[in-house]
Amino acid sequence: MIKLTIDDKVVEVAPGATILVAAKSVGIAIPTLCYLESCGSTGSCMVCAVQNSENSRMLPACAARCEAGMKISTSSSAVIEFRRGVIELLLNEHRGDCLAPCQLACPYGLDISTMLHLLVQTKHKEAAELLFRSIPDPQQTCPDCRGGCELACRRGRHDKPIAIRQIIADLSTQNVGVPHLMGADLRAAKCNSTYKTYNHHFGLVTKEDMAILLEGKNANDDTGEAARCLRCDCRAVNDCQLRQLAAEYDAEQQRFGKSSVKFDRVYYGEVGYEVGKCVKCGNCIAVGERLKPGQGPVFSDRGARLTVSAPFGIDKDKLFDNIADECIKVCPTGALFRD
Ligand code: SF4
Ligand code: SF4
Ligand code: SF4
Ligand code: FES
């Protein structure tokens, strides 16, 4: 066994154990993005940085092996500052919205994008439930509101905003037997929420971005007005590890200046991929390789243009067949998603 000290706790581990495993054994949590217990680490993100107090070097806890006598710090101000810098670099290379502009503009925080998507799927009851959970009396509230959601609607920059208030008016007349949350309870629930949040913003939408966002969002689609929605929100908003880390470390989106990261959204069968949200952790590739050797996703291109794609000779639409759930699950952000 090897003895070392982590944050003043003496730890004994078997030779070959990583600092991450040693820290976990004494209840010290270290954040990770590119580490999977089942596949190991690519050591690429450095979010798990810890400091060797003897020589001040930062080490990736997920990959660095314990050595006898080591003194490791996982929470000094230098470590926290270093991790914040790493997270801010990732945010600088990120393109997308956590929450859609319409939701951010709604005083009740209604998740309009999901509501519209439920309507497209003809799930009217679920859409109405979502509506009434956020706005207890939409029949009165929405006609009196200045319609910030429509003013903020990204589709309005292309042709005209989604007719959100009309859709809500139609939906709220339906008797779907939804238990209404009373206004006072709702306000109390909002006030009691003390968690810090982080919201990434897409930034300036170029013509090229809009062309990609508009793909498949034809105004004449027979599913109606709701189908015009560009789905600006991120499907991983509630469990994105990058978003959680950004909040925890008080990270800023633009500490390193304006980003020129490209937006792109491609579909591999039913699995969507947004390169602007991909942190290039390799988790989906490692899982694909384990479950479907040689036929799962691979990295193509290099440097800033690195992207997840299909290997040569593999049908793009079948890339995630049988591995979609696992790959989406290990993706630490919303880069891989289902609509
Ligand atoms: S991947 Fe995470 S940080 Fe990026 S937009 Fe989605 S929720 Fe926000
Ligand atoms: S296009 Fe849809 S998700 Fe985007 S802002 Fe408009 S209603 Fe919201
Ligand atoms: S798609 Fe997700 S899991 Fe795959 S490399 Fe990008 S961030 Fe990692
Ligand atoms: S989790 Fe350790 S380098 Fe990414």
PDB file of C-alpha atoms and ligand atoms in Angstrom, residues 31-35 41-48 60-63, ligand 4:
ATOM      1  CA  PRO A  31     -15.088  17.387 -10.455  1.00  0.00           C
ATOM      2  CA  THR A  32     -14.553  15.565 -13.762  1.00  0.00           C
ATOM      3  CA  LEU A  33     -15.739  15.902 -17.351  1.00  0.00           C
ATOM      4  CA  CYS A  34     -13.672  13.549 -19.474  1.00  0.00           C
ATOM      5  CA  TYR A  35     -13.434  10.685 -16.991  1.00  0.00           C
ATOM      6  CA  SER A  41      -9.897   9.122 -18.839  1.00  0.00           C
ATOM      7  CA  THR A  42      -8.586  10.912 -21.894  1.00  0.00           C
ATOM      8  CA  GLY A  43      -6.964  13.454 -19.557  1.00  0.00           C
ATOM      9  CA  SER A  44      -8.081  16.220 -21.865  1.00  0.00           C
ATOM     10  CA  CYS A  45     -10.235  18.620 -19.835  1.00  0.00           C
ATOM     11  CA  MET A  46      -8.143  19.343 -16.693  1.00  0.00           C
ATOM     12  CA  VAL A  47     -11.301  20.191 -14.752  1.00  0.00           C
ATOM     13  CA  CYS A  48     -10.112  17.656 -12.167  1.00  0.00           C
ATOM     14  CA  PRO A  60      -5.104  15.792 -13.564  1.00  0.00           C
ATOM     15  CA  ALA A  61      -6.506  13.774 -10.623  1.00  0.00           C
ATOM     16  CA  CYS A  62      -8.245  11.314 -12.954  1.00  0.00           C
ATOM     17  CA  ALA A  63      -4.994  10.243 -14.599  1.00  0.00           C
TER      18      ALA A  63
HETATM   19  S1  FES B   4     -11.634  14.635 -15.821  1.00  0.00           S
HETATM   20 FE1  FES B   4      -9.513  14.620 -15.489  1.00  0.00          FE
HETATM   21  S2  FES B   4      -8.647  15.555 -17.226  1.00  0.00           S
HETATM   22 FE2  FES B   4     -10.818  15.531 -17.594  1.00  0.00          FE
END
